[in-house]
Short mmCIF file of C-alpha atoms and ligand atoms in Angstrom, two decimals:
data_model
loop_
_atom_site.label_atom_id
_atom_site.label_comp_id
_atom_site.label_asym_id
_atom_site.label_seq_id
_atom_site.Cartn_x
_atom_site.Cartn_y
_atom_site.Cartn_z
CA UNK I 14 0.14 -26.72 -11.10
CA UNK I 15 -1.41 -24.49 -8.47
CA UNK I 16 -1.98 -21.04 -9.86
CA UNK I 17 -0.24 -18.44 -7.70
CA UNK I 18 -3.07 -15.91 -8.13
CA UNK I 19 -5.61 -18.22 -6.64
CA UNK I 20 -3.28 -19.19 -3.78
CA UNK I 21 -2.87 -15.52 -2.79
CA UNK I 22 -6.67 -15.00 -3.04
CA UNK I 23 -7.05 -17.78 -0.44
CA UNK I 24 -4.92 -15.59 1.85
CA UNK I 25 -1.50 -17.21 1.36
CA UNK I 26 1.68 -15.24 0.83
CA UNK I 27 3.54 -16.31 -2.36
CA UNK I 28 7.17 -15.32 -3.25
CA UNK I 29 7.68 -13.85 -5.95
CA UNK I 30 4.13 -12.53 -6.06
CA UNK I 31 1.83 -13.20 -8.96
CA UNK I 32 1.61 -10.34 -11.42
CA UNK I 33 -0.97 -9.05 -13.94
CA UNK I 34 -1.85 -5.54 -14.94
CA UNK I 35 -5.14 -3.73 -15.28
CA UNK I 36 -5.74 -2.88 -18.98
CA UNK I 37 -2.97 -5.37 -19.84
CA UNK I 38 -4.86 -5.92 -23.19
CA UNK I 39 -5.36 -2.78 -25.12
CA UNK I 40 -4.04 -0.03 -27.32
CA UNK I 41 -0.45 0.01 -26.12
CA UNK I 42 -0.01 -3.40 -27.75
CA UNK I 43 0.52 -3.37 -31.56
CA UNK I 44 -1.08 -6.77 -31.87
CA UNK I 45 -4.23 -5.26 -30.22
CA UNK I 46 -4.24 -2.31 -32.49
CA UNK I 47 -3.99 -4.43 -35.58
CA UNK I 48 -7.16 -6.46 -34.58
CA UNK I 49 -8.97 -3.39 -33.32
CA UNK I 50 -8.35 -1.49 -36.71
CA UNK I 51 -10.46 -4.15 -38.41
CA UNK I 52 -13.49 -3.56 -36.13
CA UNK I 53 -15.29 -0.25 -36.36
CA UNK I 54 -17.64 -1.07 -33.52
CA UNK I 55 -16.09 -1.52 -29.98
CA UNK I 56 -19.16 -3.31 -28.48
CA UNK I 57 -19.24 -5.71 -31.36
CA UNK I 58 -15.47 -6.16 -30.98
CA UNK I 59 -16.11 -7.17 -27.26
CA UNK I 60 -18.88 -9.48 -28.33
CA UNK I 61 -17.00 -11.43 -30.95
CA UNK I 62 -15.60 -14.49 -29.13
CA UNK I 63 -12.67 -15.47 -31.41
CA UNK I 64 -11.41 -11.82 -31.41
CA UNK I 65 -12.04 -11.21 -27.75
CA UNK I 66 -10.36 -14.44 -26.80
CA UNK I 67 -7.32 -13.59 -28.92
CA UNK I 68 -7.02 -10.17 -27.36
CA UNK I 69 -7.41 -11.58 -23.92
CA UNK I 70 -4.45 -13.92 -24.46
CA UNK I 71 -2.21 -11.47 -26.25
CA UNK I 72 -0.50 -9.96 -23.06
CA UNK I 73 -0.45 -13.23 -21.25
CA UNK I 74 1.46 -15.00 -24.04
CA UNK I 75 3.72 -12.02 -24.72
CA UNK I 76 4.72 -11.43 -21.05
CA UNK I 77 3.99 -14.85 -19.30
CA UNK I 78 1.63 -13.13 -16.86
CA UNK I 79 0.00 -14.93 -13.78
CA UNK I 80 -3.53 -13.91 -14.98
CA UNK I 81 -5.57 -13.17 -17.99
CA UNK I 82 -8.42 -10.59 -17.63
CA UNK I 83 -11.37 -11.24 -19.92
CA UNK I 84 -11.46 -8.74 -22.65
CA UNK I 85 -14.85 -6.97 -22.34
CA UNK I 86 -16.09 -3.61 -20.85
CA UNK I 87 -18.00 -2.54 -17.85
CA UNK I 88 -20.55 -0.87 -20.24
CA UNK I 89 -21.76 -4.23 -21.62
CA UNK I 90 -24.20 -4.20 -18.68
CA UNK I 91 -26.02 -0.97 -19.75
CA UNK I 92 -25.86 -2.38 -23.32
CA UNK I 93 -27.56 -5.68 -22.15
CA UNK I 94 -30.11 -3.64 -20.15
CA UNK I 95 -31.24 -2.02 -23.38
CA UNK I 96 -29.64 1.33 -22.97
CA UNK I 97 -28.00 2.81 -26.09
CA UNK I 98 -24.17 2.72 -25.68
CA UNK I 99 -21.62 3.67 -28.30
CA UNK I 100 -17.94 4.65 -28.43
CA UNK I 101 -17.30 7.88 -30.24
CA UNK I 102 -13.88 7.77 -31.96
CA UNK I 103 -11.32 9.57 -29.64
CA UNK I 104 -14.06 10.73 -27.22
CA UNK I 105 -14.65 7.66 -25.04
CA UNK I 106 -18.01 6.11 -24.21
CA UNK I 107 -21.38 7.68 -24.82
CA UNK I 108 -24.79 6.54 -23.55
CA UNK I 109 -28.33 7.88 -23.92
CA UNK I 110 -28.82 9.03 -20.26
CA UNK I 111 -31.37 7.41 -17.95
CA UNK I 112 -32.55 9.93 -15.26
CA UNK I 113 -36.10 9.01 -14.31
CA UNK I 114 -38.35 6.09 -13.51
CA UNK I 115 -39.75 5.92 -17.05
CA UNK I 116 -36.07 5.42 -18.20
CA UNK I 117 -35.62 2.58 -15.69
CA UNK I 118 -38.98 0.96 -16.76
CA UNK I 119 -37.60 0.65 -20.23
CA UNK I 120 -34.58 -1.47 -19.07
CA UNK I 121 -34.61 -5.24 -19.10
CA UNK I 122 -31.51 -7.33 -18.68
CA UNK I 123 -30.85 -9.69 -21.58
CA UNK I 124 -28.41 -12.51 -20.56
CA UNK I 125 -28.57 -13.65 -24.23
CA UNK I 126 -26.95 -10.43 -25.43
CA UNK I 127 -23.92 -11.29 -23.26
CA UNK I 128 -23.75 -14.97 -24.12
CA UNK I 129 -20.79 -14.25 -26.49
CA UNK I 130 -18.76 -13.24 -23.36
CA UNK I 131 -19.36 -16.68 -22.03
CA UNK I 132 -18.17 -18.26 -25.25
CA UNK I 133 -14.94 -16.02 -25.02
CA UNK I 134 -14.24 -17.35 -21.47
CA UNK I 135 -14.54 -21.01 -22.69
CA UNK I 136 -12.19 -20.35 -25.61
CA UNK I 137 -9.63 -18.50 -23.36
CA UNK I 138 -9.64 -21.31 -20.68
CA UNK I 139 -9.00 -23.88 -23.42
CA UNK I 140 -5.79 -21.93 -24.67
CA UNK I 141 -4.62 -20.48 -21.34
CA UNK I 142 -1.01 -21.22 -20.24
CA UNK I 143 -0.84 -23.35 -17.16
CA UNK I 144 0.45 -20.70 -14.77
CA UNK I 145 -2.27 -18.11 -15.62
CA UNK I 146 -5.75 -17.82 -14.01
CA UNK I 147 -8.58 -16.22 -15.92
CA UNK I 148 -10.16 -13.30 -14.19
CA UNK I 149 -13.76 -12.31 -15.13
CA UNK I 150 -15.11 -8.87 -14.19
CA UNK I 151 -17.81 -6.27 -14.13
CA UNK I 152 -18.18 -2.70 -13.06
CA UNK I 153 -19.57 -2.06 -9.60
CA UNK I 154 -23.09 -0.68 -9.45
CA UNK I 155 -22.07 2.91 -8.54
CA UNK I 156 -19.46 3.20 -11.24
CA UNK I 157 -21.74 1.80 -13.96
CA UNK I 158 -24.55 4.04 -12.68
CA UNK I 159 -22.44 7.10 -13.25
CA UNK I 160 -22.08 6.27 -16.90
CA UNK I 161 -25.79 5.46 -17.23
CA UNK I 162 -26.90 8.72 -15.54
CA UNK I 163 -24.20 11.16 -16.87
CA UNK I 164 -24.25 9.53 -20.40
CA UNK I 165 -20.43 9.73 -20.58
CA UNK I 166 -17.13 9.38 -18.58
CA UNK I 167 -16.14 12.18 -16.29
CA UNK I 168 -14.89 12.62 -12.73
CA UNK I 169 -17.34 14.73 -10.72
CA UNK I 170 -20.56 12.91 -11.36
CA UNK I 171 -22.70 15.82 -10.26
CA UNK I 172 -26.00 14.62 -11.79
CA UNK I 173 -25.55 11.11 -10.26
CA UNK I 174 -24.98 12.56 -6.79
CA UNK I 175 -27.84 15.08 -7.13
CA UNK I 176 -30.28 12.35 -8.19
CA UNK I 177 -29.16 10.03 -5.35
CA UNK I 178 -30.16 12.81 -2.92
CA UNK I 179 -33.26 14.30 -4.66
CA UNK I 180 -34.82 11.09 -6.07
CA UNK I 181 -33.72 8.28 -3.70
CA UNK I 182 -36.53 6.00 -5.16
CA UNK I 183 -34.93 6.25 -8.65
CA UNK I 184 -31.40 5.89 -7.46
CA UNK I 185 -32.15 2.83 -5.23
CA UNK I 186 -34.07 1.27 -7.97
CA UNK I 187 -31.23 1.71 -10.34
CA UNK I 188 -28.89 0.14 -7.73
CA UNK I 189 -31.27 -2.79 -7.49
CA UNK I 190 -31.33 -3.27 -11.23
CA UNK I 191 -27.52 -3.08 -11.38
CA UNK I 192 -27.12 -5.45 -8.39
CA UNK I 193 -29.31 -8.04 -10.10
CA UNK I 194 -27.92 -7.79 -13.63
CA UNK I 195 -24.23 -7.65 -12.44
CA UNK I 196 -24.81 -10.68 -10.18
CA UNK I 197 -26.32 -12.74 -13.00
CA UNK I 198 -23.56 -11.64 -15.33
CA UNK I 199 -20.70 -12.59 -12.90
CA UNK I 200 -22.48 -15.98 -12.00
CA UNK I 201 -22.68 -16.72 -15.75
CA UNK I 202 -18.92 -15.87 -16.09
CA UNK I 203 -18.13 -18.18 -13.27
CA UNK I 204 -20.30 -20.96 -14.73
CA UNK I 205 -18.34 -20.50 -18.06
CA UNK I 206 -14.97 -20.94 -16.44
CA UNK I 207 -13.72 -17.67 -14.82
CA UNK I 208 -11.48 -18.58 -11.96
CA UNK I 209 -11.65 -15.26 -10.12
CA UNK I 210 -13.80 -12.14 -10.43
CA UNK I 211 -12.96 -8.41 -10.11
CA UNK I 212 -15.49 -5.72 -9.41
CA UNK I 213 -14.23 -2.35 -10.72
CA UNK I 214 -15.33 0.57 -8.64
CA UNK I 215 -13.25 2.94 -10.70
CA UNK I 216 -15.21 5.98 -9.64
CA UNK I 217 -15.29 5.27 -5.87
CA UNK I 218 -13.27 8.55 -5.55
CA UNK I 219 -16.35 10.65 -6.34
CA UNK I 220 -18.65 9.14 -3.70
CA UNK I 221 -19.48 11.46 -0.87
CA UNK I 222 -19.12 9.91 2.66
CA UNK I 223 -22.91 10.17 3.18
CA UNK I 224 -23.49 7.87 0.13
CA UNK I 225 -20.60 5.38 0.73
CA UNK I 226 -22.68 2.62 2.38
CA UNK I 227 -25.79 2.99 0.20
CA UNK I 228 -23.90 3.43 -3.12
CA UNK I 229 -20.84 1.33 -2.68
CA UNK I 230 -20.68 -1.03 0.25
CA UNK I 231 -24.26 -2.39 0.33
CA UNK I 232 -24.63 -2.94 -3.58
CA UNK I 233 -21.17 -4.51 -3.68
CA UNK I 234 -21.94 -6.79 -0.69
CA UNK I 235 -25.12 -7.88 -2.40
CA UNK I 236 -23.32 -8.81 -5.60
CA UNK I 237 -20.63 -10.72 -3.71
CA UNK I 238 -23.20 -12.53 -1.67
CA UNK I 239 -25.26 -13.57 -4.81
CA UNK I 240 -22.08 -14.87 -6.54
CA UNK I 241 -21.00 -16.79 -3.40
CA UNK I 242 -24.41 -18.27 -3.02
CA UNK I 243 -23.80 -20.10 -6.37
CA UNK I 244 -20.05 -20.35 -6.23
CA UNK I 245 -18.96 -20.47 -2.54
CA UNK I 246 -15.26 -20.74 -3.37
CA UNK I 247 -15.06 -18.13 -6.09
CA UNK I 248 -12.39 -15.51 -5.18
CA UNK I 249 -13.66 -11.88 -5.67
CA UNK I 250 -11.42 -8.83 -5.84
CA UNK I 251 -12.95 -5.40 -5.27
CA UNK I 252 -11.18 -2.22 -6.58
CA UNK I 253 -12.49 0.89 -4.86
CA UNK I 254 -10.20 3.25 -6.74
CA UNK I 255 -8.98 6.33 -4.82
CA UNK I 256 -10.47 4.93 -1.64
CA UNK I 257 -7.54 2.57 -0.92
CA UNK I 258 -7.18 3.89 2.59
CA UNK I 259 -10.65 2.31 3.43
CA UNK I 260 -9.57 -1.20 1.99
CA UNK I 261 -9.89 -3.04 5.36
CA UNK I 262 -13.43 -1.72 6.17
CA UNK I 263 -14.37 -2.14 2.45
CA UNK I 264 -13.28 -5.82 2.61
CA UNK I 265 -15.22 -6.48 5.88
CA UNK I 266 -18.35 -4.77 4.68
CA UNK I 267 -18.48 -6.39 1.17
CA UNK I 268 -17.09 -9.84 1.71
CA UNK I 269 -14.45 -9.63 -1.03
CA UNK I 270 -11.28 -11.82 -0.85
CA UNK I 271 -8.93 -9.27 -2.19
CA UNK I 272 -8.83 -5.45 -2.57
CA UNK I 273 -7.18 -3.52 -5.46
CA UNK I 274 -5.22 -0.51 -4.27
CA UNK I 275 -4.68 2.63 -6.40
CA UNK I 276 -1.30 4.29 -6.37
CA UNK I 277 -2.34 7.15 -3.97
CA UNK I 278 -2.36 4.75 -0.96
CA UNK I 279 0.67 3.26 0.73
CA UNK I 280 -0.05 -0.45 0.19
CA UNK I 281 2.70 -1.49 2.48
CA UNK I 282 1.09 0.29 5.50
CA UNK I 283 -2.42 -1.16 5.18
CA UNK I 284 -3.68 -3.30 8.05
CA UNK I 285 -5.91 -5.79 6.35
CA UNK I 286 -8.09 -8.44 8.07
CA UNK I 287 -6.54 -11.84 8.21
CA UNK I 288 -6.65 -13.75 4.95
CA UNK I 289 -7.67 -10.78 2.77
CA UNK I 290 -5.26 -10.14 -0.14
CA UNK I 291 -4.19 -6.81 -1.47
CA UNK I 292 -3.42 -6.08 -5.17
CA UNK I 293 -1.55 -3.06 -6.68
CA UNK I 294 -0.22 -0.51 -6.68
CA UNK I 295 2.63 0.67 -8.87
CA UNK I 296 1.86 3.96 -10.62
CA UNK I 297 1.01 3.57 -14.33
CA UNK I 298 3.27 6.62 -14.91
CA UNK I 299 6.28 4.67 -13.63
CA UNK I 300 5.45 1.88 -16.03
CA UNK I 301 5.25 4.45 -18.77
CA UNK I 302 8.66 5.89 -17.75
CA UNK I 303 10.26 2.40 -17.40
CA UNK I 304 13.99 1.99 -16.62
CA UNK I 305 15.68 1.92 -13.21
CA UNK I 306 13.16 4.12 -11.44
CA UNK I 307 10.42 1.62 -12.31
CA UNK I 308 12.45 -1.41 -11.35
CA UNK I 309 13.60 0.01 -8.08
CA UNK I 310 10.05 0.90 -7.05
CA UNK I 311 8.74 -2.57 -8.16
CA UNK I 312 11.43 -4.29 -6.11
CA UNK I 313 10.73 -2.03 -3.08
CA UNK I 314 7.12 -3.00 -3.29
CA UNK I 315 7.78 -6.77 -3.58
CA UNK I 316 10.25 -6.65 -0.69
CA UNK I 317 7.88 -4.74 1.61
CA UNK I 318 5.05 -7.02 0.84
CA UNK I 319 6.97 -10.26 1.41
CA UNK I 320 5.05 -12.49 3.86
CA UNK I 321 1.64 -10.89 3.00
CA UNK I 322 -0.89 -12.14 0.55
CA UNK I 323 0.02 -9.75 -2.32
CA UNK I 324 -0.80 -9.63 -6.11
CA UNK I 325 1.51 -7.29 -7.99
CA UNK I 326 -0.47 -4.90 -10.33
CA UNK I 327 -0.70 -1.24 -11.22
CA UNK I 328 -2.75 1.32 -9.19
CA UNK I 329 -4.78 1.76 -12.41
CA UNK I 330 -4.73 0.64 -16.03
CA UNK I 331 -1.70 0.58 -18.39
CA UNK I 332 -1.56 3.95 -20.17
CA UNK I 333 -1.90 3.92 -24.00
CA UNK I 334 1.62 5.31 -24.80
CA UNK I 335 3.40 2.72 -22.63
CA UNK I 336 6.09 0.87 -24.50
CA UNK I 337 5.38 -2.84 -24.30
CA UNK I 338 9.09 -3.62 -23.49
CA UNK I 339 8.55 -1.85 -20.10
CA UNK I 340 6.01 -4.48 -19.14
CA UNK I 341 8.55 -7.20 -20.04
CA UNK I 342 11.16 -5.40 -17.88
CA UNK I 343 8.74 -4.99 -14.98
CA UNK I 344 7.86 -8.70 -14.94
CA UNK I 345 11.57 -9.55 -15.06
CA UNK I 346 12.29 -7.33 -12.09
CA UNK I 347 9.50 -8.68 -10.07
CA UNK I 348 10.54 -12.39 -10.68
CA UNK I 349 14.39 -11.81 -10.25
O1 1CP Q 414 -11.05 1.50 -28.87
C1 1CP Q 414 -10.56 0.95 -27.90
O2 1CP Q 414 -9.70 0.13 -28.06
C2 1CP Q 414 -11.24 1.27 -26.61
C3 1CP Q 414 -10.30 1.23 -25.38
C4 1CP Q 414 -10.98 0.30 -24.31
C5 1CP Q 414 -10.45 -0.92 -23.92
C6 1CP Q 414 -9.19 -1.65 -24.40
C7 1CP Q 414 -12.31 0.49 -23.66
C8 1CP Q 414 -13.16 1.56 -23.83
N1 1CP Q 414 -12.47 -0.69 -22.87
C9 1CP Q 414 -11.42 -1.56 -22.99
C10 1CP Q 414 -11.26 -2.83 -22.38
C11 1CP Q 414 -11.50 -3.04 -20.98
N2 1CP Q 414 -12.30 -2.17 -20.19
C12 1CP Q 414 -11.10 -4.06 -20.19
C13 1CP Q 414 -10.39 -5.31 -20.58
C14 1CP Q 414 -9.01 -5.17 -20.97
C15 1CP Q 414 -7.94 -5.26 -19.94
O3 1CP Q 414 -8.03 -4.78 -18.67
O4 1CP Q 414 -6.88 -5.87 -20.17
C16 1CP Q 414 -11.57 -3.81 -18.86
C17 1CP Q 414 -11.32 -4.60 -17.57
C18 1CP Q 414 -12.25 -2.52 -18.95
C19 1CP Q 414 -12.97 -1.95 -17.74
C20 1CP Q 414 -13.42 -0.58 -17.83
N3 1CP Q 414 -14.09 0.02 -18.87
C21 1CP Q 414 -13.40 0.32 -16.78
C22 1CP Q 414 -12.91 -0.07 -15.35
C23 1CP Q 414 -11.43 -0.11 -15.33
C24 1CP Q 414 -10.83 1.34 -15.32
O5 1CP Q 414 -10.05 1.52 -16.31
O6 1CP Q 414 -11.12 2.09 -14.43
C25 1CP Q 414 -13.99 1.42 -17.12
C26 1CP Q 414 -14.12 2.69 -16.26
C27 1CP Q 414 -14.35 1.35 -18.38
C28 1CP Q 414 -15.19 2.38 -19.26
C29 1CP Q 414 -14.36 2.62 -20.51
N4 1CP Q 414 -14.34 1.71 -21.58
C30 1CP Q 414 -13.44 2.23 -22.51
C31 1CP Q 414 -12.99 3.50 -22.01
C32 1CP Q 414 -12.04 4.27 -22.80
C33 1CP Q 414 -13.48 3.68 -20.77
C34 1CP Q 414 -13.13 4.70 -19.85
C35 1CP Q 414 -13.76 6.03 -20.16
C36 1CP Q 414 -13.72 7.01 -19.06
O7 1CP Q 414 -12.58 7.58 -18.79
O8 1CP Q 414 -14.77 7.36 -18.47
#
């Protein structure tokens, strides 16, 4: 059986479109919460293959989705670089910030620390339904750098931007470290059995125009190039969140096969280069709301994208209070 997601990432239009959702595994699912409740440490949870494989498969089995996304986190890279990363209950991620060359000198990427992720991929592939493709992923260098420098999540990334300007040697070296470790990590995921890879640039929205090439396009292009040097046919999806309007230029500059589009951009109006897929972009708030409003918008999107290489997804992740039944209704509406 040809997997629809992989067909679309080759540039084909498929009707109805394949569908998966960012953050499709996670706290909105009771079966996720049940497993998570038994694991006090989130990093350990991600690095326990039987648990991570089960959580990866949960939404695919429940909703018959066209893709599984590896259950892991973008902050496993700082962890494997030796930076201290922890998840404070109810507060999101915390890291011991790295802001100078001495901090960078202390970082060394350990592939062995992420070996459990490769084991998770093998287990998921063995149990994956026929229609579903397994997507591996990593954070893009800029997005991961914001966490490494700020020491937490946030939206303005003032320290990161200031350092990029005032200490370009530091910033560019951090980008180099992230390009190398992220490339090695994604290549290992492909070796283990990932069938497509997504690069999450979740904080593309905070990047000033003057930094766009240096912090986003060039580091991402280098990661894509390194992956394709080892796996020439591996499809790669980039997700420059809140910069959806730049999707065409982003695709040309980075070499990705598909671009994820947030809900602020009109996906139906984008003029993409031939053969480049788009993915998105239903508002997660509409999924939370459910009902006829959600179904009507989903059908409008599917209709408007007919004839184009399109993967149905949200514009960002599933929100935690979302009733799981809304996902089932959404999938049914897309396929009806
Ligand atoms: O306790 C918990 O259960 C923690 C919640 C959680 C989950 C379910 C975190 C902490 N990470 C994850 C899994 C995860 N993270 C996945 C796999 C699940 C899936 O998609 O089905 C993926 C792809 C990610 C990627 C990720 N982590 C991103 C990029 C995507 C996005 O949402 O923009 C980012 C920014 C992170 C950092 C992170 N990890 C966790 C949280 C709460 C956050 C965001 C914190 C912030 O707002 O800064």
